[in-house]
Coordinates of C-alpha atoms in Angstrom, one line a residue:
Chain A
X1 CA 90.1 46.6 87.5
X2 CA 93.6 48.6 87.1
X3 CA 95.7 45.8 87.3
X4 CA 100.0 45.6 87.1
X5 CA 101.8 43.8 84.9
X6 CA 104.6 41.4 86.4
X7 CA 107.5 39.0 85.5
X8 CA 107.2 35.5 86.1
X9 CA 109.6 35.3 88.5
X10 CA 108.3 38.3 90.9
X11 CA 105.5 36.1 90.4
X12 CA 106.8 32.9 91.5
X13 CA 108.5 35.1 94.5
X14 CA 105.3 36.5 95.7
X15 CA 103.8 32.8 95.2
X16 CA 106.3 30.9 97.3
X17 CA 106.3 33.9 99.7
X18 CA 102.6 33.5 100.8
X19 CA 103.5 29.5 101.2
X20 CA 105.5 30.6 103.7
X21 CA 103.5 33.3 105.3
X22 CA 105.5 36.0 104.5
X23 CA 104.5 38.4 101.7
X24 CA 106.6 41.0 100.4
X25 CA 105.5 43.2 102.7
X26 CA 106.6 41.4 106.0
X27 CA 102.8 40.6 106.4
X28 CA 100.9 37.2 107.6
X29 CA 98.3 35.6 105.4
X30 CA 95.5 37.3 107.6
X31 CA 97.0 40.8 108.3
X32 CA 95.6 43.7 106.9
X33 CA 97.2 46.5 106.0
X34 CA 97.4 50.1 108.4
X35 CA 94.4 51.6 107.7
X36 CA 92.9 55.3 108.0
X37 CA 89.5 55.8 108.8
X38 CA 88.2 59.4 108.9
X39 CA 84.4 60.3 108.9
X40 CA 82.6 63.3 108.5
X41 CA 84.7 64.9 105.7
X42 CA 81.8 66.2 103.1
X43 CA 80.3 69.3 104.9
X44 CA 76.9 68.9 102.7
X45 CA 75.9 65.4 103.4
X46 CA 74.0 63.6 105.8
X47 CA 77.2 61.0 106.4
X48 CA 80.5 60.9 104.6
X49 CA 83.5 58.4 105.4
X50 CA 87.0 58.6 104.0
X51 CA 89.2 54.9 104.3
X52 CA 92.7 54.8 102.8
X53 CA 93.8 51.4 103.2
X54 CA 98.1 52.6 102.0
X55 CA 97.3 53.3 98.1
X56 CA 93.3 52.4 98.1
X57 CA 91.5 55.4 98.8
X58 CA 87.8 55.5 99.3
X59 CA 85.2 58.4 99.8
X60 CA 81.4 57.5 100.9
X61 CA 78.4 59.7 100.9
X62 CA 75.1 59.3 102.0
X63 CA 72.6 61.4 101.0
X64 CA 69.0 61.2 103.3
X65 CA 66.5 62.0 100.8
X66 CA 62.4 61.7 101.5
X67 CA 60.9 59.4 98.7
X68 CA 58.1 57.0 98.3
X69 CA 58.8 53.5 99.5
X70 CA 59.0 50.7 97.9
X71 CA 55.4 48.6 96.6
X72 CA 56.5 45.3 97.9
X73 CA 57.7 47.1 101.3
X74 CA 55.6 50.0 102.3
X75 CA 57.2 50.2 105.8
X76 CA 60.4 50.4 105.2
X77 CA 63.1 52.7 103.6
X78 CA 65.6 52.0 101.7
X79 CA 69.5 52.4 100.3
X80 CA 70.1 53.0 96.6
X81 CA 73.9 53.0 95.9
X82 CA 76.0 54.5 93.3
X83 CA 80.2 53.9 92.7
X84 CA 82.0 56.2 90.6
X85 CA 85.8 55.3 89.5
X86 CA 86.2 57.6 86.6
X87 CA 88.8 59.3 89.1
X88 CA 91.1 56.0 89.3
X89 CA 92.9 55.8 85.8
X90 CA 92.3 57.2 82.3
X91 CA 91.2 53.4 81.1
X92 CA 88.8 53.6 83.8
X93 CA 87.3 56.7 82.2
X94 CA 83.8 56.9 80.3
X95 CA 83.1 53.0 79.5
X96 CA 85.3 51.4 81.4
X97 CA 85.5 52.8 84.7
X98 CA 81.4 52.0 84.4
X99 CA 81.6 48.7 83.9
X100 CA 83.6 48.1 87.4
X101 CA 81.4 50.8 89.0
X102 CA 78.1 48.3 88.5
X103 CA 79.9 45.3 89.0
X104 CA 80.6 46.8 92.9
X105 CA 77.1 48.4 93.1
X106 CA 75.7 45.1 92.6
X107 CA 77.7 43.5 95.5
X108 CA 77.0 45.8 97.8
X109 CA 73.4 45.6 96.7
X110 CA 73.5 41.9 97.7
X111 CA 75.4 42.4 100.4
X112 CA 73.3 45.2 102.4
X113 CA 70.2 42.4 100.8
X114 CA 70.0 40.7 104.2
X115 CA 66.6 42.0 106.4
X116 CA 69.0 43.0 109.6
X117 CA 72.1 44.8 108.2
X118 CA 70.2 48.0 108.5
X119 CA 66.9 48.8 110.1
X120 CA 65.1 50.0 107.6
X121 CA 61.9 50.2 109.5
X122 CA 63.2 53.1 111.0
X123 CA 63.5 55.3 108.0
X124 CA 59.5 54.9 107.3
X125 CA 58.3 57.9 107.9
X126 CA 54.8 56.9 106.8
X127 CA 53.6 53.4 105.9
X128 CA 53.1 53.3 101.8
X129 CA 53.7 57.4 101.5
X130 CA 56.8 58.4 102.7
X131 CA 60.1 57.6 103.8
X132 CA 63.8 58.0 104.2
X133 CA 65.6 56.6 100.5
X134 CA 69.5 57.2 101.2
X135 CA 71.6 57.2 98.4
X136 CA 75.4 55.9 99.2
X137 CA 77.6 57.1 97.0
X138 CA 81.0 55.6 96.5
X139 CA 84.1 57.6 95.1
X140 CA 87.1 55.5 94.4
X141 CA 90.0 57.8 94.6
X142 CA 92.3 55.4 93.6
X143 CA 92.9 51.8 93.6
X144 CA 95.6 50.3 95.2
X145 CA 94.2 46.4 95.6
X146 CA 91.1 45.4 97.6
X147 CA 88.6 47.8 96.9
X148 CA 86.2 45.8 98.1
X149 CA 86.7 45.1 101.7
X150 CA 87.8 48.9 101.6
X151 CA 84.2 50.4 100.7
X152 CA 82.6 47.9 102.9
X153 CA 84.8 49.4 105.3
X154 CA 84.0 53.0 104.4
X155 CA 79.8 52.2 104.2
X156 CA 79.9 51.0 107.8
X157 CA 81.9 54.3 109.0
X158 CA 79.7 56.3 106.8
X159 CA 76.5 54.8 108.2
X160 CA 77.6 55.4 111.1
X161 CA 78.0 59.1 110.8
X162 CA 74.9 59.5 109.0
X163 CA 72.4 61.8 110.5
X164 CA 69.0 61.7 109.4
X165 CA 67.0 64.5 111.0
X166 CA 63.7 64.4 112.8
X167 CA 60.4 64.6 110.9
X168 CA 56.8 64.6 112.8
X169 CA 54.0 63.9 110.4
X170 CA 51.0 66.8 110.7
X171 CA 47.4 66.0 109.9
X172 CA 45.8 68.7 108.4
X173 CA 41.5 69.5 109.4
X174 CA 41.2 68.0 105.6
X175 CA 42.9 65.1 106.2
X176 CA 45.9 65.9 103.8
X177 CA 49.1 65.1 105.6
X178 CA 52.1 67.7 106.2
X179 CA 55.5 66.8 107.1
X180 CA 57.6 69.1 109.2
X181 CA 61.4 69.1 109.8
X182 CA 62.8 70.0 112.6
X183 CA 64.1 73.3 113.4
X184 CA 67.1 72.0 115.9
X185 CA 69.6 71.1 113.4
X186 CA 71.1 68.6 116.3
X187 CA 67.9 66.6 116.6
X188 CA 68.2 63.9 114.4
X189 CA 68.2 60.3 114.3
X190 CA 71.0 57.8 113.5
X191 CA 71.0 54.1 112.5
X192 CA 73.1 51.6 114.5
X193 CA 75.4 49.7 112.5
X194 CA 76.0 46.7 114.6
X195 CA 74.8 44.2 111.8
X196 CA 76.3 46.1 109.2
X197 CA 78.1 43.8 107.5
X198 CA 81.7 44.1 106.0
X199 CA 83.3 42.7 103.1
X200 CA 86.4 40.4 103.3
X201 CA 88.2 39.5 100.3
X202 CA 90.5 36.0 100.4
X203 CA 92.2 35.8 97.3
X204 CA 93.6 32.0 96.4
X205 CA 98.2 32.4 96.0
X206 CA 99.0 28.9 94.9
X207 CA 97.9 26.8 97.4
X208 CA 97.2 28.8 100.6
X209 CA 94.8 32.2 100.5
X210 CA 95.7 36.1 101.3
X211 CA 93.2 38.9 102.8
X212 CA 93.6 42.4 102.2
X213 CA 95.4 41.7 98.4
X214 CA 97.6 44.3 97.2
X215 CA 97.6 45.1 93.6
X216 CA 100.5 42.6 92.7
X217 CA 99.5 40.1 94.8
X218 CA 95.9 40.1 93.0
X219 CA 97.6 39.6 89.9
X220 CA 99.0 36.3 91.1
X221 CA 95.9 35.2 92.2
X222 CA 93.5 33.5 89.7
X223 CA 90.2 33.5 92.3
X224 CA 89.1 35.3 95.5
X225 CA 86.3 34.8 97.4
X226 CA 84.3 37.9 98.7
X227 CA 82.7 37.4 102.2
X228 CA 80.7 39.9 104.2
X229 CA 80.7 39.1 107.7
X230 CA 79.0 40.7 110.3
X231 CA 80.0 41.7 113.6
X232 CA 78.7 38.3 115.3
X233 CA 80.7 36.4 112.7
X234 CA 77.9 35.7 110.5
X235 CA 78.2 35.6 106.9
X236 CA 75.5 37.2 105.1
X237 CA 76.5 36.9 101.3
X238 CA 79.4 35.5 99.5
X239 CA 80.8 35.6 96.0
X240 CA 83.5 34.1 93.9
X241 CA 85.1 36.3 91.4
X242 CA 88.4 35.4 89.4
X243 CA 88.7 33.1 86.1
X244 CA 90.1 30.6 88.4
X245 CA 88.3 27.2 90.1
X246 CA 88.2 26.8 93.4
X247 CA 88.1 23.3 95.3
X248 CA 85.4 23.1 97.7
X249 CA 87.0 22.3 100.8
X250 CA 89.6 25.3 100.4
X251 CA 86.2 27.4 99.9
X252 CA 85.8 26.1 103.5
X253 CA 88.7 27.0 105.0
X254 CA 88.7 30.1 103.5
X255 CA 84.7 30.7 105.0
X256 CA 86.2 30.5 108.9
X257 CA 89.5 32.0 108.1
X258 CA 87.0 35.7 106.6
X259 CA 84.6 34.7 109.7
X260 CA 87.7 35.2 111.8
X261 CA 89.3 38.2 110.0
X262 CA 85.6 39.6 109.8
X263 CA 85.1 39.7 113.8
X264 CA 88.7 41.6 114.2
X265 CA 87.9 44.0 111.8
X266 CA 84.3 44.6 113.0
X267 CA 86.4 45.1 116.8
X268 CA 88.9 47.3 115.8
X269 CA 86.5 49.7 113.7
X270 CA 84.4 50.0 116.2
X271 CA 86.7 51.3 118.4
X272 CA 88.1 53.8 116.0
X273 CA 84.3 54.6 115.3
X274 CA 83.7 55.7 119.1
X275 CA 87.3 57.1 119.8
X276 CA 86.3 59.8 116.7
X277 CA 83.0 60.1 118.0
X278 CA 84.3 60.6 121.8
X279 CA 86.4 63.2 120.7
X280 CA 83.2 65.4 119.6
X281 CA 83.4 68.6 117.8
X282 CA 86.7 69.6 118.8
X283 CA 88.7 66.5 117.0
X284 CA 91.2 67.7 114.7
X285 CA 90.1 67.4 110.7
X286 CA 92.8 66.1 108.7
X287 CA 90.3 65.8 105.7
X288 CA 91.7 66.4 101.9
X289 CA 94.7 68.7 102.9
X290 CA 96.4 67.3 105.6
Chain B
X1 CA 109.0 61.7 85.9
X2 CA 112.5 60.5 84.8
X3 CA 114.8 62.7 82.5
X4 CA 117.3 60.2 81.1
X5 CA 120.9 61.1 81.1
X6 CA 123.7 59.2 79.4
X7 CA 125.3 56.3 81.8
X8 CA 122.1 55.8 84.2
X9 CA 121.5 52.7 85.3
X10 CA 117.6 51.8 85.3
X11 CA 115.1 48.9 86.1
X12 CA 112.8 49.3 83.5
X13 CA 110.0 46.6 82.3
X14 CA 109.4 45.9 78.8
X15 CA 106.5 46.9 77.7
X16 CA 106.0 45.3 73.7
X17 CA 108.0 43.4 72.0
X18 CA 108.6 45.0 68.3
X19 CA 111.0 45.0 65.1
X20 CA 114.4 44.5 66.5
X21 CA 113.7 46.4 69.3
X22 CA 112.1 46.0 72.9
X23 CA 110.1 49.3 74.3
X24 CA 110.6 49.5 78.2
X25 CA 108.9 51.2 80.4
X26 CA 111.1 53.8 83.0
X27 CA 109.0 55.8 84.5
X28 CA 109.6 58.6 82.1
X29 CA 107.1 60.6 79.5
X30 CA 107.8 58.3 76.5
X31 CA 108.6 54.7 76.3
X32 CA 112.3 53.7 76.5
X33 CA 114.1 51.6 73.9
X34 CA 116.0 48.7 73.8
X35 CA 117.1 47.9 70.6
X36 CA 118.7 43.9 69.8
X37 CA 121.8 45.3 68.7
X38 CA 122.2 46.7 71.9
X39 CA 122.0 43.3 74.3
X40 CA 124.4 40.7 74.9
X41 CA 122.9 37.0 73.9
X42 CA 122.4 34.3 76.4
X43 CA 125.8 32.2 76.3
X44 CA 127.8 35.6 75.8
X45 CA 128.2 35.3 72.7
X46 CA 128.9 38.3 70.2
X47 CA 128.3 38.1 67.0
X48 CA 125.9 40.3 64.4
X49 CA 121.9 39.5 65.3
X50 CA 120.6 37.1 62.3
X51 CA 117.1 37.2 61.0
X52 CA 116.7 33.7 63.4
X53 CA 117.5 36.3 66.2
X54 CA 114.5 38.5 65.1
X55 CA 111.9 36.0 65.3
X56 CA 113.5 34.5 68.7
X57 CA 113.3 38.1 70.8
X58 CA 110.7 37.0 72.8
X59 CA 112.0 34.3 73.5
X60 CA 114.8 36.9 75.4
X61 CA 112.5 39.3 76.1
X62 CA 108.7 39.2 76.9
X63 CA 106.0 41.4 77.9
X64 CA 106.3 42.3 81.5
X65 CA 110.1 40.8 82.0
X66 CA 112.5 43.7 84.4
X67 CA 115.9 44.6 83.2
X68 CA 119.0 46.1 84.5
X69 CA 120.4 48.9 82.2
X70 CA 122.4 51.5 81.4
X71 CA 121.3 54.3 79.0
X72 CA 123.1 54.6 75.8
X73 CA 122.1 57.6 74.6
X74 CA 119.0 60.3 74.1
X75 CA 116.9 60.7 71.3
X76 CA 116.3 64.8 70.4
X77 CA 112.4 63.7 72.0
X78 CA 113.7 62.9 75.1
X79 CA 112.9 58.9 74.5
X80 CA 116.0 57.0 75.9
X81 CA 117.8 54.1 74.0
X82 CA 118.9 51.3 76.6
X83 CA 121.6 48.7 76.3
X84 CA 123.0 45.8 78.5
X85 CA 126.1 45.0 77.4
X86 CA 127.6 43.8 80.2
X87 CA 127.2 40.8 82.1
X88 CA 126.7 42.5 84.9
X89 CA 122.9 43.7 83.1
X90 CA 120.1 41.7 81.8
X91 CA 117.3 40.0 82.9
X92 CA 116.3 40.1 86.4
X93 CA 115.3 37.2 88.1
X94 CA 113.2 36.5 91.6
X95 CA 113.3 39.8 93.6
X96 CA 110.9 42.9 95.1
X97 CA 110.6 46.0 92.3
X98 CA 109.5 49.2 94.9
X99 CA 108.9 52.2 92.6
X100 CA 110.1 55.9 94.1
X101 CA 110.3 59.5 92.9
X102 CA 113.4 59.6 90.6
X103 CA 114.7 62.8 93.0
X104 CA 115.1 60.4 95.8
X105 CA 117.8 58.4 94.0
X106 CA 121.0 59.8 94.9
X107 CA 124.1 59.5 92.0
X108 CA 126.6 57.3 92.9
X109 CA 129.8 56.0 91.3
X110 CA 127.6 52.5 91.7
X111 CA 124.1 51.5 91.9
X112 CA 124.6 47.7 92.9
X113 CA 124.8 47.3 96.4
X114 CA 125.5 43.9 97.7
X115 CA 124.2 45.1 101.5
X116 CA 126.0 43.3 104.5
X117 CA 122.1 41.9 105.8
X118 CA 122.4 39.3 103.3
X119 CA 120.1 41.0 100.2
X120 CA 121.6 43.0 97.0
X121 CA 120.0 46.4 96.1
X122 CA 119.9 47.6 92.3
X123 CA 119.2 51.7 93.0
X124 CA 117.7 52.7 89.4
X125 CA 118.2 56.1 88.7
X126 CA 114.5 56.3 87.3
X127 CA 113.7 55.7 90.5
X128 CA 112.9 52.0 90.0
X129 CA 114.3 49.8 93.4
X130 CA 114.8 46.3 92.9
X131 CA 115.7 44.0 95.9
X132 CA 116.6 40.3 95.4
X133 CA 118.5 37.6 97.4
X134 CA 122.2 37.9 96.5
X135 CA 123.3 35.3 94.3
X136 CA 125.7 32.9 95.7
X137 CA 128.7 32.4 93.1
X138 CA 128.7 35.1 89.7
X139 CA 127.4 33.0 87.1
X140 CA 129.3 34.2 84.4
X141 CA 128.6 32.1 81.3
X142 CA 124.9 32.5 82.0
X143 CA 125.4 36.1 80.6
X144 CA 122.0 36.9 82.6
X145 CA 118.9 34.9 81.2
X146 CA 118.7 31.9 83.0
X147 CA 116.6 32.3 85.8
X148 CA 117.0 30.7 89.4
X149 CA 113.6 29.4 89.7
X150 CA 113.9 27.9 93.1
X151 CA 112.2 28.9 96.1
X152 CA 114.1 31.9 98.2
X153 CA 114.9 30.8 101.6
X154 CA 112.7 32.4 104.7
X155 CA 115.9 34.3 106.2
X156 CA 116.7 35.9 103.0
X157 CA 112.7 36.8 102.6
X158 CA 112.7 38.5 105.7
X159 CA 115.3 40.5 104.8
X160 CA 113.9 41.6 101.5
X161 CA 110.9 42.2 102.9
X162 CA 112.3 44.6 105.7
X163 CA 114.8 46.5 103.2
X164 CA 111.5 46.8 100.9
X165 CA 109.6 48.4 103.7
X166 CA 112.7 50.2 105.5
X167 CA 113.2 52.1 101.6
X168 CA 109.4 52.9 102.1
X169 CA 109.8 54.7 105.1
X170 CA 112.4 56.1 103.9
X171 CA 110.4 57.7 101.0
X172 CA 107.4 58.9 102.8
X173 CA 109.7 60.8 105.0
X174 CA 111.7 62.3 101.5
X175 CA 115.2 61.0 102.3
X176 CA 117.3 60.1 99.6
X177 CA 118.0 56.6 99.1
X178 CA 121.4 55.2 98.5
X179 CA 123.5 52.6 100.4
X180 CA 123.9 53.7 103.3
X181 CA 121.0 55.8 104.4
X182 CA 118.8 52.0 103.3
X183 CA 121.6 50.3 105.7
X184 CA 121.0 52.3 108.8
X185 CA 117.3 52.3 108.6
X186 CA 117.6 48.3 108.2
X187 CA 119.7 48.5 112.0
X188 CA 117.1 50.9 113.3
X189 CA 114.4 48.8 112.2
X190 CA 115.7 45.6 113.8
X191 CA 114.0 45.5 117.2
X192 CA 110.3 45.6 115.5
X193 CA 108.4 43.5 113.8
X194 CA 108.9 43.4 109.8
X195 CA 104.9 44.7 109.0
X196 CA 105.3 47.1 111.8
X197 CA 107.8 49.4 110.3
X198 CA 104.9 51.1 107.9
X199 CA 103.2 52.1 111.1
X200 CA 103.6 55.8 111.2
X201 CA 104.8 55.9 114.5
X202 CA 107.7 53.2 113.9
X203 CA 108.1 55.0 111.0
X204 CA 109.3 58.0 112.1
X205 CA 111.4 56.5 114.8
X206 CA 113.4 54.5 112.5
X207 CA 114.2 56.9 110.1
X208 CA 114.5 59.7 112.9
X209 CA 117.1 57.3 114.2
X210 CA 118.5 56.6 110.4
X211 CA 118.9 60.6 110.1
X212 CA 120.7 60.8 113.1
X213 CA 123.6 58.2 112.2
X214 CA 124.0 59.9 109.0
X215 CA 124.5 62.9 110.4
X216 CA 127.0 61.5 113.0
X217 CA 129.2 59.8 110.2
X218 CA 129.4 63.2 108.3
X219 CA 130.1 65.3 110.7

């Protein structure tokens, strides 16, 4: 991950700072930073969400394509993602920028691994033939500290923009099967996203812990815990990453204070999701140029 | 980028330690250079750098340290050579760096601002800002490489924190930056919350409010 070099004293400033609860940016422990969250931005996919979280900036798009389901699951669809950061920095270009890519992938493979994040029954279109594969994929546009929670972030809004459009299945005299779109480019389905989890990143500062990391504050931080809480405040994966131990009870406290974050962040996107969705076709686009 | 002229003072963070020389990074297209012969040794003393003095740069200097300069002169390729030879340079200690466009940096006759809130501002001209808590008495013989380790008082954090996000606002609305233009947003930005002033809203009010003090002390 792109990552900033600093002095040992603006470390030991940032350090004693978070003690305190005041980091360098006038923030508490648990605040996150102003965030934009604009769906809807790639004309040509089924959903697309843009998050810019200061200087992290995230574009999602999901792609609804028809494909053959799964052996072990032949009712159900499912989500393939791919993460692309060749666009971040040139040491993150080619080799480099892959290795981070899967590393993300993988999480958000486990994290989307519980049965009720997304109904996936509802994408089988029919049972062991067809069904609805969509394909997430994640642009990072640049990397300004906790990617993490911000594609989390981005997947919910983009699920929740996705459209998936209305297919009824045709039998044939023969017996072969046909599948017809519909004409109505408005008729479509779209998934609910209430157990969608998110991702909350606590990163360990000396001896208390940080959400929403910015890029020097990561550096001061030798381990962070990666939580992805749902709506209800339950935690459906979690991961440590860092070359640093932690010390089980701190893993504790730092398990209620994401389940806490988790809820507020599930509220307050929500409410930005329906105040863009109330506003309908006639909502100003800020997209790539404004 | 930054275009290096001949008296600037910069923040710049060293970048490698090499022979007899330290390469710092300004913000500009090549690496800039600080060469031993140009800094003043802990202590103050002067005398010609030995071959002991070679082996012992990083023990100055490492990888990652900020320094206060002032630019010496221009190499034909643009690359600029640094020196800090004066104790009011060197080593910078516990502080907030905040990196700006270069253009936003207007020329004074000084770029070290002890401001009346209770921080001091170092205003690069490469466009590197560094806040840090004003240092009680001048510590003269230190010559600038001892470090004050201790932990920064609360008040004086809050006041970084709000000059470091004050100079933000600042930038996203393309202001320049110099002593005064940071003071008044600081007094605009009193009545809200510290992590409130990079709310866009807040935002513009304080530096619509900064603008219009300026504009009243010209005029």
């Amino acid at each position: 991950m792109a990552s900033v070099v600093l002095s040992e004293a603006e470390k030991l400033y940032i350090v004693h700072g978070v003690q305190e609860d005041l980091r360098v940016d006038g923030r508490g422990c648990e605040d996150y930073r102003c965030a934009e969250v604009e769906t809807d931005v790639v004309s040509n996919t089924s959903g697309s969400a843009r998050v810019k979280l200061v200087e992290t900036d995230i574009l999602v798009g999901i792609k609804a394509e028809m494909g053959t389901p799964k052996l072990e699951k032949p009712d159900e669809g499912y989500l393939e993602f791919f993460v692309d950061c060749s666009s971040n920095s040139p040491e993150l270009e080619g080799r480099g920028g892959e290795e981070l890519g899967t590393d993300i992938a993988n999480t958000l493979y486990r994290v989307f691994s519980c049965e009720n994040s997304v109904d996936l029954k509802s994408l089988c279109i029919n049972p062991k033939e067809h069904c609805w594969v969509l394909y997430v994929d994640v642009l990072l546009l640049e990397c300004g500290g906790n990617i993490f929670d911000a594609i989390s972030i981005a997947v919910k809004a983009a699920l929740f923009n996705t459209r998936i459009p209305k297919v009824r299945v045709l039998e044939d005299d023969e017996g072969t099967k046909e599948i017809e779109l519909s004409d109505d480019p408005y008729d479509c389905i779209r998934l609910s996203v209430d157990e969608v989890p998110c991702i909350v990143t606590l990163s360990k500062i000396g001896y208390r812990h940080v959400v929403d990391a910015t890029l020097q504050e990561e550096a001061c931080s030798l381990a962070s815990l990666l939580i992805s809480v749902t709506s209800k405040g339950a935690i459906t994966s979690m991961k440590k990453v860092g070359k640093g131990s932690l010390d089980p009870e701190s893993i504790f406290e730092m398990m209620e204070t994401g389940q806490r974050v988790g809820k507020s962040l599930h509220i307050a996107l929500q409410k930005i999701l329906d105040e863009e969705e109330s506003l309908g076709t006639s909502r100003p686009k800020v997209g790539f140029l404004g | 980028r930054y275009n290096g002229e001949i008296g600037d003072i910069v923040v710049g963070r060293i970048t490698e330690v090499q022979q007899k020389r330290w390469k710092v990074e300004t913000n500009s297209r090549l690496d800039s250079v600080l060469l031993l012969s140009s800094i003043n040794l802990p202590g103050g003393e002067l005398r010609r750098k030995s071959v002991e003095d070679e082996l012992a740069m990083r023990d100055y200097l490492q990888e990652g340290d900020l320094i206060s300069a002032e630019v010496q002169s221009v190499f034909s390729d643009g690359a600029v050579s640094l020196h800090t030879r004066s104790l009011k340079y060197g080593k910078l200690a516990q502080g907030v760096l905040v990196q700006v466009s270069p253009s936003l940096v207007k020329r004074q006759k000084t770029h070290f601002h002890d401001l009346p809130c209770g921080a001091s501002v170092i205003l690069g001209n490469n466009g590197f800002i560094w806040i840090y808590p004003t240092p009680e008495q001048k510590d003269d013989e230190a010559g600038g490489y001892t470090a004050n380790l201790e932990p920064v008082p609360l008040s004086d954090r809050e006041v970084i924190s709000r000059l470091r996000n004050c100079i933000m606002a600042l930038v996203t609305h393309k202001m320049m930056l110099f002593d005064s233009s940071i003071l008044y947003c600081y007094e605009a930005s009193l009545p809200h919350q510290i992590k409130d002033i990079l709310k866009p809203e807040v935002t513009e009010e304080i530096v619509l409010e900064a603008r219009q003090r300026l504009l009243d002390s010209e005029g």
